[in-house]
Coordinates of C-alpha atoms in Angstrom, one line a residue:
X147 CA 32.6 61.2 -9.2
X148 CA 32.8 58.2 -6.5
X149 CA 35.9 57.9 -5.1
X150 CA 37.8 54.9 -3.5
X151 CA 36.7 56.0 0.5
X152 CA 33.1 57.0 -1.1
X153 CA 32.7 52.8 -2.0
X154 CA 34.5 51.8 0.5
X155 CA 32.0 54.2 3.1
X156 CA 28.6 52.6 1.5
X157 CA 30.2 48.9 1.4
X158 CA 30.6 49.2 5.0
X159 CA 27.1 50.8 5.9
X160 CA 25.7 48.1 3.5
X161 CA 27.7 45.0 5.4
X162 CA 26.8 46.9 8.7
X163 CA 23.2 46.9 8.3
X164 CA 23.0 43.8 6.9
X165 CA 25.1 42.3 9.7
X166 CA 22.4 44.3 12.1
X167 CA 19.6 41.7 10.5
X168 CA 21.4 38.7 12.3
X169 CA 21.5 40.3 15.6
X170 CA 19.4 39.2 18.7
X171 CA 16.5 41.9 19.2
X172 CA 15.8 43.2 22.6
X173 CA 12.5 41.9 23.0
X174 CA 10.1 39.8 20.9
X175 CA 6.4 39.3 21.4
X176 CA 5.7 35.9 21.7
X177 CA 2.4 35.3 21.3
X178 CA 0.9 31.5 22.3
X179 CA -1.8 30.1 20.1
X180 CA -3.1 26.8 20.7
X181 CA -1.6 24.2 17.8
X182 CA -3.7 23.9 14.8
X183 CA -2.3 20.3 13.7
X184 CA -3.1 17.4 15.7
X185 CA -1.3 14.1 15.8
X186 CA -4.2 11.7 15.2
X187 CA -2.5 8.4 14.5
X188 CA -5.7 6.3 13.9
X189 CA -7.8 8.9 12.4
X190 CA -11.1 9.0 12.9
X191 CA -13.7 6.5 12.5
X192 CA -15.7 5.9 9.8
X193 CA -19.1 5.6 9.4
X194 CA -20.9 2.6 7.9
X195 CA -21.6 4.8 4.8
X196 CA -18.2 5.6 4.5
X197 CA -17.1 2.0 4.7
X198 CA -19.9 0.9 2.7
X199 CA -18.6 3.8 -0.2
X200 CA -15.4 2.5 0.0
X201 CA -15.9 -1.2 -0.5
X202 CA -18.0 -0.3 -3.6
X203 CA -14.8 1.7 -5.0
X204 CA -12.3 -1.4 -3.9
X205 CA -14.9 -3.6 -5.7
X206 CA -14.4 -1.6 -9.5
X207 CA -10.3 -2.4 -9.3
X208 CA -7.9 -4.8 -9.5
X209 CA -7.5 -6.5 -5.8
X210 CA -4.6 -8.3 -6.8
X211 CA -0.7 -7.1 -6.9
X212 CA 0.5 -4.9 -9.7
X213 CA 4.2 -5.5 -10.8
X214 CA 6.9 -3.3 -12.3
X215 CA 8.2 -5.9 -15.2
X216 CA 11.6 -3.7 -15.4
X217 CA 12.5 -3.9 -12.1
X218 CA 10.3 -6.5 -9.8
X219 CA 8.1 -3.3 -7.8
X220 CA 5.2 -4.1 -6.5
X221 CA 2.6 -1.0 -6.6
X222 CA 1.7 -0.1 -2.8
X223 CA -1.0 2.1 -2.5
X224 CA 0.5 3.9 0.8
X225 CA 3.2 5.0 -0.9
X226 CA 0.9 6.4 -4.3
X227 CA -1.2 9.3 -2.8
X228 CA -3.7 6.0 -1.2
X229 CA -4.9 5.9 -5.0
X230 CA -5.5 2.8 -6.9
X231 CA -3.4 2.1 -9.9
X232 CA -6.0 2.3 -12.2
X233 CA -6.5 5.8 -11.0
X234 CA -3.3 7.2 -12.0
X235 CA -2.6 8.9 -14.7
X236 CA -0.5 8.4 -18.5
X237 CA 2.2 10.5 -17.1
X238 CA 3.0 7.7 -13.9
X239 CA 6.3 6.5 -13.4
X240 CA 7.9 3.3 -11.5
X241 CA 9.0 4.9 -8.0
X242 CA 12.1 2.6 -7.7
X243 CA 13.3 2.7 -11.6
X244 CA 11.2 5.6 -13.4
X245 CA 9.3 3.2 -15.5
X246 CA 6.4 4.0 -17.2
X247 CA 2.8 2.8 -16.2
X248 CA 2.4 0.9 -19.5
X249 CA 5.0 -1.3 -18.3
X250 CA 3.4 -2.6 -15.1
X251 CA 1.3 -6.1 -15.2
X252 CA -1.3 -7.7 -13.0
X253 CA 0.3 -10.3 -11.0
X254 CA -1.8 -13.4 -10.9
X255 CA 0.0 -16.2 -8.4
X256 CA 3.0 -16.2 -9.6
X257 CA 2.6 -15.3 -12.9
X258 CA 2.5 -11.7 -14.2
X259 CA 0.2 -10.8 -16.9
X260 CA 0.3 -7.7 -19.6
X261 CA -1.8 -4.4 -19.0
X262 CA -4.2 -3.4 -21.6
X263 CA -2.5 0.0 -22.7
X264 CA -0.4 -0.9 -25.7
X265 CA 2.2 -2.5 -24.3
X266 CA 5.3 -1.9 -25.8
X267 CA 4.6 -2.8 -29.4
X268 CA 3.5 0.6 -30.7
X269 CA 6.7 2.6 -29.9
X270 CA 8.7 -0.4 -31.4
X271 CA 7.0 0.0 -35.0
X272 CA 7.1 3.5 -34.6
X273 CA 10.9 3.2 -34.4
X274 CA 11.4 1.0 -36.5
X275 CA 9.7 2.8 -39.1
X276 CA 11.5 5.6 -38.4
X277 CA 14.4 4.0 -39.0
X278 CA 13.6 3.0 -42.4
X279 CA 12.3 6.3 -43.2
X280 CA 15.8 7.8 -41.9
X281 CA 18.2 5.3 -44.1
X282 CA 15.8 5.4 -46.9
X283 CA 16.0 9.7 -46.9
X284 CA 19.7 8.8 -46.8
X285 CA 20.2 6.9 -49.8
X286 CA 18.0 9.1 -52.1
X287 CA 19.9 11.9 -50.9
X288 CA 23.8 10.4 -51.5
X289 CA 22.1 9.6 -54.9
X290 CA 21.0 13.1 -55.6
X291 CA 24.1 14.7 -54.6

């Protein structure tokens, strides 16, 4: 059987070995490798086929602003992986209010269009028919109590 100074003399080795992990060691190899990450603030430059690919890309989406109709964002590309709206994907959301991408528009001047996804109207009937489903599965079954 354990007694009282048997867990009291394996809680101590167990807080005094682990208190050993924090102390300063006597000597540590420090070993000096030249850095692996550079700080290249203007990147590198890009050749004309790289320009010229890129251009092509720009030209296949929307150069215009797309807007967030909840809250007002306007989709910036910097801070969106660099990828163009039309590249993301179903499962997107508003950065500033969690909105999904069905409910961003193409801003044209100063008016804001609708996006070609659905819109809004399909989860509306959905719901809707749900709900009549629902009060209709009510009735019949107060009735056939």
């Amino acid at each position: 059987t354990v007694t009282m100074k048997g867990l009291l003399a394996i809680l101590f080795c167990i807080l005094a070995s682990s208190a050993l992990g924090f102390a300063p060691s006597a000597q540590r190899a420090v070993v000096s490798r030249p850095s692996t990450t550079s700080l290249s603030v203007f990147g590198k430059r890009k050749t004309e086929a790289q320009k010229a690919e890129e251009e092509a890309k720009a030209a296949m989406y929307w150069q215009g602003e797309w807007v967030c109709k909840d809250c007002g964002y306007i989709y910036n590309r910097a801070e969106c992986a660099n990828m163009y709206f039309e590249e993301q994907g179903a499962g997107f959301r508003c950065p500033q209010c969690s909105g999904p991408r069905r409910r961003y528009a193409k801003k044209v001047g100063d008016r804001v269009g609708t996006t070609l996804d659905g819109g809004d109207a399909p989860i509306l009937i959905f719901s809707f028919g749900g709900l009549a489903a629902t009060i209709a599965f009510g009735v019949w079954a107060v009735q056939n109590l």
